[in-house]
């Protein structure tokens, strides 16, 4: 059984930084794509940033220049460095990944990020 375990998150003032990490465990191959989505209060889940096994990075326009995603394909881990945080970044952040040889994608349990003004 595959699990995505997220760490990081919490409460920070506007302009501050946080780092989120996600690690996959279980019997699974290396990730094909791995990254982060978020769900602000009362809104739909949206993409934040993803990274492919080849290192291709994709970011939401709202976080470009402020967030940076990195990944270790061999270890099946991904990290999201979030800088210059804004109150509108407040959301539950979810790790997501799909893996070579596996069908579908997996989700973490979510971690809360709250940015105060």
Coordinates of N, CA, C and O in Angstrom, one line a residue:
X1 N 0.9 -1.2 0.0 CA 0.0 0.0 0.0 C 0.9 1.2 0.0 O 1.8 1.3 0.8
X2 N 0.6 2.2 -0.9 CA 1.4 3.4 -1.0 C 0.8 4.5 -0.1 O -0.4 4.7 0.0
X3 N 1.7 5.1 0.6 CA 1.4 6.3 1.4 C 2.2 7.4 1.1 O 3.4 7.3 0.9
X4 N 1.6 8.6 1.1 CA 2.4 9.9 1.0 C 2.3 10.6 2.3 O 1.2 10.9 2.8
X5 N 3.5 10.8 2.9 CA 3.5 11.4 4.2 C 4.1 12.8 4.1 O 5.2 13.0 3.6
X6 N 3.3 13.8 4.5 CA 3.6 15.2 4.4 C 4.1 15.7 5.8 O 3.6 15.3 6.8
X7 N 5.1 16.5 5.7 CA 5.6 17.3 6.9 C 5.8 18.7 6.6 O 5.9 19.1 5.4
X8 N 5.8 19.5 7.6 CA 5.9 21.0 7.4 C 4.5 21.6 7.6 O 3.6 21.0 8.0
X9 N 4.4 22.8 7.1 CA 3.2 23.6 7.3 C 3.2 24.3 8.6 O 4.1 24.2 9.4
X10 N 2.1 25.0 8.9 CA 1.9 25.7 10.1 C 1.4 27.1 9.9 O 0.9 27.4 8.9
X11 N 1.7 27.9 10.9 CA 1.3 29.3 10.9 C 2.5 30.2 10.7 O 3.5 30.1 11.4
X12 N 2.4 31.2 9.8 CA 3.5 32.1 9.6 C 2.9 33.5 9.2 O 1.7 33.6 8.7
X13 N 3.6 34.5 9.5 CA 3.2 35.9 9.1 C 3.4 36.1 7.6 O 4.3 35.5 7.0
X14 N 2.7 37.0 7.1 CA 2.9 37.4 5.7 C 4.3 37.9 5.5 O 4.9 38.6 6.3
X15 N 4.9 37.4 4.4 CA 6.3 37.7 4.1 C 7.2 36.6 4.5 O 8.4 36.6 4.2
X16 N 6.7 35.7 5.3 CA 7.6 34.7 5.9 C 7.7 33.5 4.9 O 7.2 33.5 3.8
X17 N 8.4 32.4 5.4 CA 8.7 31.2 4.6 C 8.3 30.0 5.4 O 8.3 29.9 6.6
X18 N 8.0 29.0 4.6 CA 7.7 27.6 5.1 C 8.2 26.6 4.1 O 8.3 26.9 2.9
X19 N 8.5 25.4 4.6 CA 8.9 24.3 3.7 C 8.0 23.1 4.0 O 7.9 22.7 5.1
X20 N 7.5 22.6 2.9 CA 6.7 21.4 3.0 C 7.5 20.2 2.3 O 8.2 20.4 1.3
X21 N 7.4 19.1 3.0 CA 8.1 17.9 2.4 C 7.1 16.7 2.3 O 6.2 16.6 3.1
X22 N 7.3 15.9 1.4 CA 6.5 14.7 1.2 C 7.3 13.5 0.8 O 8.2 13.6 -0.1
X23 N 7.1 12.4 1.4 CA 7.8 11.2 1.1 C 6.8 10.0 0.9 O 5.8 9.9 1.6
X24 N 7.1 9.3 -0.2 CA 6.3 8.1 -0.5 C 6.9 6.9 0.2 O 8.1 6.7 0.2
X25 N 6.0 6.1 0.7 CA 6.4 4.8 1.3 C 5.5 3.7 0.7 O 4.4 3.9 0.3
X26 N 6.0 2.5 0.8 CA 5.3 1.3 0.3 C 6.0 0.7 -1.0 O 7.0 1.2 -1.4
X27 N 5.4 -0.3 -1.5 CA 5.9 -1.0 -2.6 C 5.5 -0.3 -3.9 O 4.4 -0.5 -4.4
X28 N 6.4 0.6 -4.4 CA 6.1 1.4 -5.5 C 7.4 1.8 -6.3 O 8.5 1.8 -5.7
X29 N 7.3 2.0 -7.6 CA 8.4 2.4 -8.3 C 8.7 3.9 -8.1 O 8.1 4.5 -7.3
X30 N 9.6 4.4 -8.9 CA 10.0 5.8 -8.8 C 8.8 6.6 -9.4 O 8.1 6.2 -10.2
X31 N 8.7 7.9 -8.8 CA 7.6 8.7 -9.3 C 7.8 9.2 -10.7 O 8.9 9.4 -11.2
X32 N 6.7 9.3 -11.4 CA 6.6 9.9 -12.7 C 6.4 11.4 -12.6 O 7.1 12.2 -13.2
X33 N 5.5 11.8 -11.8 CA 5.2 13.2 -11.4 C 4.9 13.2 -10.0 O 4.2 12.4 -9.4
X34 N 5.4 14.3 -9.3 CA 5.1 14.4 -7.9 C 5.0 15.9 -7.6 O 5.7 16.7 -8.2
X35 N 4.1 16.3 -6.7 CA 4.0 17.7 -6.4 C 2.9 18.0 -5.4 O 2.5 17.2 -4.6
X36 N 2.5 19.3 -5.4 CA 1.6 19.8 -4.4 C 0.4 20.5 -5.1 O 0.5 21.2 -6.1
X37 N -0.7 20.3 -4.4 CA -2.0 21.0 -4.7 C -2.4 21.6 -3.4 O -2.0 21.3 -2.3
X38 N -3.3 22.6 -3.5 CA -3.9 23.2 -2.3 C -5.4 23.5 -2.4 O -5.9 23.6 -3.6
X39 N -6.0 23.5 -1.3 CA -7.4 23.8 -1.3 C -7.7 24.9 -0.3 O -7.7 24.7 0.9
X40 N -7.9 26.1 -0.8 CA -8.2 27.3 0.1 C -9.6 27.1 0.7 O -10.4 26.4 0.2
X41 N -9.9 27.7 1.8 CA -11.2 27.6 2.5 C -12.3 28.0 1.5 O -12.3 29.0 0.9
X42 N -13.3 27.1 1.3 CA -14.4 27.3 0.5 C -14.2 27.3 -1.0 O -15.0 27.7 -1.8
X43 N -13.0 26.8 -1.4 CA -12.6 26.8 -2.8 C -12.2 25.4 -3.3 O -12.1 24.5 -2.4
X44 N -12.1 25.2 -4.6 CA -11.7 23.9 -5.1 C -10.2 23.7 -5.0 O -9.4 24.7 -4.9
X45 N -9.8 22.5 -5.0 CA -8.4 22.1 -5.0 C -7.7 22.6 -6.3 O -8.3 22.5 -7.4
X46 N -6.5 23.2 -6.2 CA -5.8 23.7 -7.3 C -4.3 23.3 -7.3 O -3.8 23.0 -6.2
X47 N -3.7 23.3 -8.5 CA -2.3 22.9 -8.6 C -1.5 24.0 -8.0 O -1.8 25.2 -8.3
X48 N -0.4 23.7 -7.3 CA 0.6 24.6 -6.8 C 1.9 24.5 -7.6 O 2.3 25.4 -8.3
X49 N 2.4 23.3 -7.6 CA 3.7 23.0 -8.3 C 3.9 21.5 -8.4 O 3.5 20.7 -7.5
X50 N 4.4 21.1 -9.5 CA 4.8 19.7 -9.7 C 6.1 19.6 -10.4 O 6.6 20.5 -11.0
X51 N 6.7 18.4 -10.2 CA 8.0 18.1 -10.8 C 7.9 16.7 -11.4 O 7.4 15.8 -10.8
X52 N 8.5 16.5 -12.6 CA 8.5 15.2 -13.3 C 9.8 14.5 -13.0 O 10.8 15.0 -12.4
X53 N 9.8 13.2 -13.3 CA 11.0 12.4 -13.1 C 12.2 13.0 -13.9 O 13.4 12.8 -13.5
X54 N 11.9 13.7 -15.0 CA 13.0 14.3 -15.8 C 13.4 15.7 -15.3 O 14.2 16.3 -15.9
X55 N 12.7 16.1 -14.2 CA 13.1 17.4 -13.6 C 12.3 18.6 -14.2 O 12.6 19.8 -13.8
X56 N 11.3 18.4 -15.0 CA 10.5 19.5 -15.5 C 9.6 20.0 -14.4 O 8.9 19.2 -13.7
X57 N 9.6 21.3 -14.2 CA 8.8 21.9 -13.1 C 7.6 22.7 -13.7 O 7.8 23.4 -14.7
X58 N 6.5 22.6 -13.0 CA 5.3 23.4 -13.4 C 4.8 24.1 -12.2 O 4.7 23.5 -11.1
X59 N 4.5 25.4 -12.3 CA 4.0 26.2 -11.2 C 2.7 26.9 -11.6 O 2.5 27.3 -12.7
X60 N 1.9 27.1 -10.6 CA 0.7 28.0 -10.8 C 1.3 29.4 -10.9 O 2.3 29.8 -10.3
X61 N 0.6 30.2 -11.7 CA 1.0 31.6 -11.9 C 1.1 32.3 -10.6 O 2.0 33.2 -10.4
X62 N 0.2 32.0 -9.7 CA 0.2 32.8 -8.5 C 1.4 32.6 -7.5 O 1.6 33.3 -6.6
X63 N 2.1 31.5 -7.8 CA 3.3 31.2 -6.9 C 4.6 31.3 -7.6 O 5.7 31.2 -7.0
X64 N 4.6 31.6 -8.9 CA 5.9 31.7 -9.7 C 6.7 32.8 -9.1 O 6.3 33.9 -8.7
X65 N 8.0 32.5 -8.9 CA 8.9 33.5 -8.3 C 9.0 33.5 -6.8 O 9.9 34.1 -6.2
X66 N 8.0 32.8 -6.2 CA 8.0 32.8 -4.7 C 8.2 31.3 -4.2 O 8.8 31.1 -3.1
X67 N 7.7 30.3 -4.9 CA 7.8 29.0 -4.4 C 8.8 28.2 -5.3 O 8.9 28.5 -6.5
X68 N 9.4 27.2 -4.8 CA 10.4 26.4 -5.5 C 10.2 24.9 -5.1 O 10.2 24.6 -3.9
X69 N 10.0 24.1 -6.1 CA 9.8 22.7 -5.9 C 11.1 21.9 -6.3 O 11.8 22.3 -7.3
X70 N 11.4 20.9 -5.5 CA 12.6 20.1 -5.8 C 12.2 18.6 -5.4 O 11.3 18.4 -4.6
X71 N 12.8 17.7 -6.1 CA 12.5 16.3 -5.9 C 13.7 15.4 -6.0 O 14.6 15.7 -6.7
X72 N 13.6 14.3 -5.3 CA 14.6 13.2 -5.4 C 13.8 12.0 -5.9 O 13.1 11.3 -5.2
X73 N 14.0 11.7 -7.2 CA 13.3 10.7 -7.8 C 13.7 9.3 -7.2 O 12.8 8.4 -7.1
X74 N 14.9 9.1 -6.9 CA 15.3 7.8 -6.4 C 14.8 7.6 -5.0 O 14.5 6.4 -4.6
X75 N 14.6 8.6 -4.2 CA 14.0 8.5 -2.9 C 12.5 8.7 -2.8 O 11.9 8.5 -1.7
X76 N 11.9 9.1 -3.9 CA 10.5 9.4 -3.9 C 10.1 10.4 -2.9 O 9.2 10.2 -2.1
X77 N 10.8 11.5 -2.9 CA 10.5 12.6 -2.0 C 10.4 13.9 -2.8 O 11.0 14.1 -3.9
X78 N 9.7 14.9 -2.3 CA 9.5 16.2 -2.9 C 9.4 17.2 -1.8 O 8.9 17.0 -0.8
X79 N 10.0 18.4 -2.1 CA 10.0 19.5 -1.2 C 9.5 20.7 -1.8 O 9.8 21.0 -3.0
X80 N 8.7 21.5 -1.1 CA 8.2 22.8 -1.6 C 8.7 23.9 -0.7 O 8.3 23.9 0.5
X81 N 9.6 24.7 -1.2 CA 10.0 25.9 -0.4 C 9.1 27.1 -0.8 O 9.1 27.4 -1.9
X82 N 8.5 27.6 0.2 CA 7.5 28.7 0.0 C 8.1 30.0 0.7 O 8.2 30.0 1.9
X83 N 8.3 31.0 -0.1 CA 8.9 32.2 0.4 C 7.9 33.4 0.1 O 7.0 33.2 -0.7
X84 N 8.1 34.5 0.7 CA 7.2 35.6 0.5 C 5.7 35.3 0.6 O 4.9 35.6 -0.3
X85 N 5.4 34.5 1.6 CA 4.0 34.0 1.7 C 3.0 35.2 1.9 O 3.3 36.2 2.5
X86 N 1.8 34.9 1.3 CA 0.7 35.9 1.4 C -0.5 35.3 2.1 O -0.6 34.0 2.1
X87 N -1.3 36.1 2.6 CA -2.6 35.5 3.2 C -3.4 34.6 2.3 O -4.0 33.6 2.7
X88 N -3.3 35.0 1.0 CA -4.1 34.2 0.0 C -3.4 32.8 -0.2 O -4.0 32.0 -1.0
X89 N -2.3 32.6 0.3 CA -1.7 31.2 0.2 C -2.2 30.3 1.3 O -1.9 29.1 1.3
X90 N -3.0 30.8 2.2 CA -3.6 30.0 3.2 C -4.5 28.9 2.6 O -5.4 29.2 1.8
X91 N -4.2 27.7 3.0 CA -4.9 26.5 2.4 C -4.5 25.2 3.1 O -3.5 25.2 3.8
X92 N -5.2 24.2 2.8 CA -4.7 22.8 3.1 C -3.9 22.4 1.8 O -4.4 22.4 0.7
X93 N -2.6 22.0 2.1 CA -1.7 21.6 1.0 C -1.7 20.1 1.0 O -1.4 19.4 2.0
X94 N -1.8 19.5 -0.2 CA -1.9 18.1 -0.4 C -0.7 17.7 -1.4 O -0.5 18.3 -2.4
X95 N 0.0 16.6 -1.0 CA 1.0 16.0 -1.8 C 0.3 15.0 -2.8 O -0.7 14.3 -2.4
X96 N 0.7 15.0 -4.0 CA 0.2 14.1 -5.0 C 1.3 13.4 -5.8 O 2.3 14.1 -6.1
X97 N 1.2 12.2 -6.2 CA 2.2 11.5 -7.0 C 1.6 10.4 -7.8 O 0.6 9.8 -7.4
X98 N 2.2 10.2 -9.0 CA 1.9 8.9 -9.7 C 3.3 8.3 -10.0 O 4.3 9.0 -10.1
X99 N 3.2 7.0 -10.1 CA 4.5 6.2 -10.1 C 4.5 5.3 -11.3 O 3.5 4.8 -11.8
X100 N 5.7 5.1 -11.8 CA 6.0 4.1 -12.9 C 5.5 2.7 -12.5 O 5.8 2.3 -11.4
X101 N 4.7 2.1 -13.4 CA 4.2 0.8 -13.1 C 3.0 0.7 -12.2 O 2.5 -0.4 -12.0
X102 N 2.5 1.9 -11.8 CA 1.2 1.9 -11.0 C 0.2 2.7 -11.7 O 0.4 3.6 -12.5
X103 N -1.1 2.3 -11.4 CA -2.2 3.0 -12.1 C -2.7 4.0 -11.2 O -2.9 3.9 -10.0
X104 N -3.0 5.2 -11.8 CA -3.6 6.3 -11.0 C -2.6 7.1 -10.2 O -1.4 6.8 -10.3
X105 N -3.1 8.0 -9.4 CA -2.2 8.8 -8.5 C -2.7 8.7 -7.1 O -3.8 8.2 -6.8
X106 N -1.8 9.1 -6.2 CA -2.0 9.0 -4.8 C -2.0 10.4 -4.1 O -1.3 11.3 -4.6
X107 N -2.7 10.5 -3.0 CA -2.8 11.8 -2.3 C -2.3 11.6 -0.9 O -2.6 10.5 -0.2
X108 N -1.7 12.6 -0.3 CA -1.4 12.7 1.1 C -2.6 13.1 1.8 O -3.7 13.4 1.3
X109 N -2.5 13.2 3.2 CA -3.6 13.5 4.0 C -3.9 15.0 4.1 O -4.9 15.4 4.5
X110 N -2.9 15.8 3.7 CA -3.0 17.2 3.7 C -2.4 17.8 4.9 O -2.4 17.3 6.0
X111 N -1.8 19.0 4.8 CA -1.2 19.8 5.9 C -1.7 21.2 5.8 O -1.7 21.8 4.7
X112 N -2.0 21.8 6.9 CA -2.5 23.2 6.9 C -1.4 24.2 6.9 O -0.4 24.1 7.6
X113 N -1.6 25.2 6.0 CA -0.7 26.4 5.9 C -1.6 27.6 6.1 O -2.5 27.8 5.4
X114 N -1.2 28.4 7.2 CA -2.0 29.6 7.5 C -1.0 30.8 7.5 O 0.0 30.7 8.2
X115 N -1.4 31.8 6.7 CA -0.5 33.0 6.6 C -1.4 34.1 7.1 O -2.4 34.5 6.6
X116 N -0.9 34.7 8.2 CA -1.6 35.8 8.8 C -1.1 37.2 8.3 O 0.1 37.3 7.9
X117 N -2.0 38.1 8.2 CA -1.6 39.4 7.7 C -1.1 40.4 8.7 O -1.2 40.1 9.9

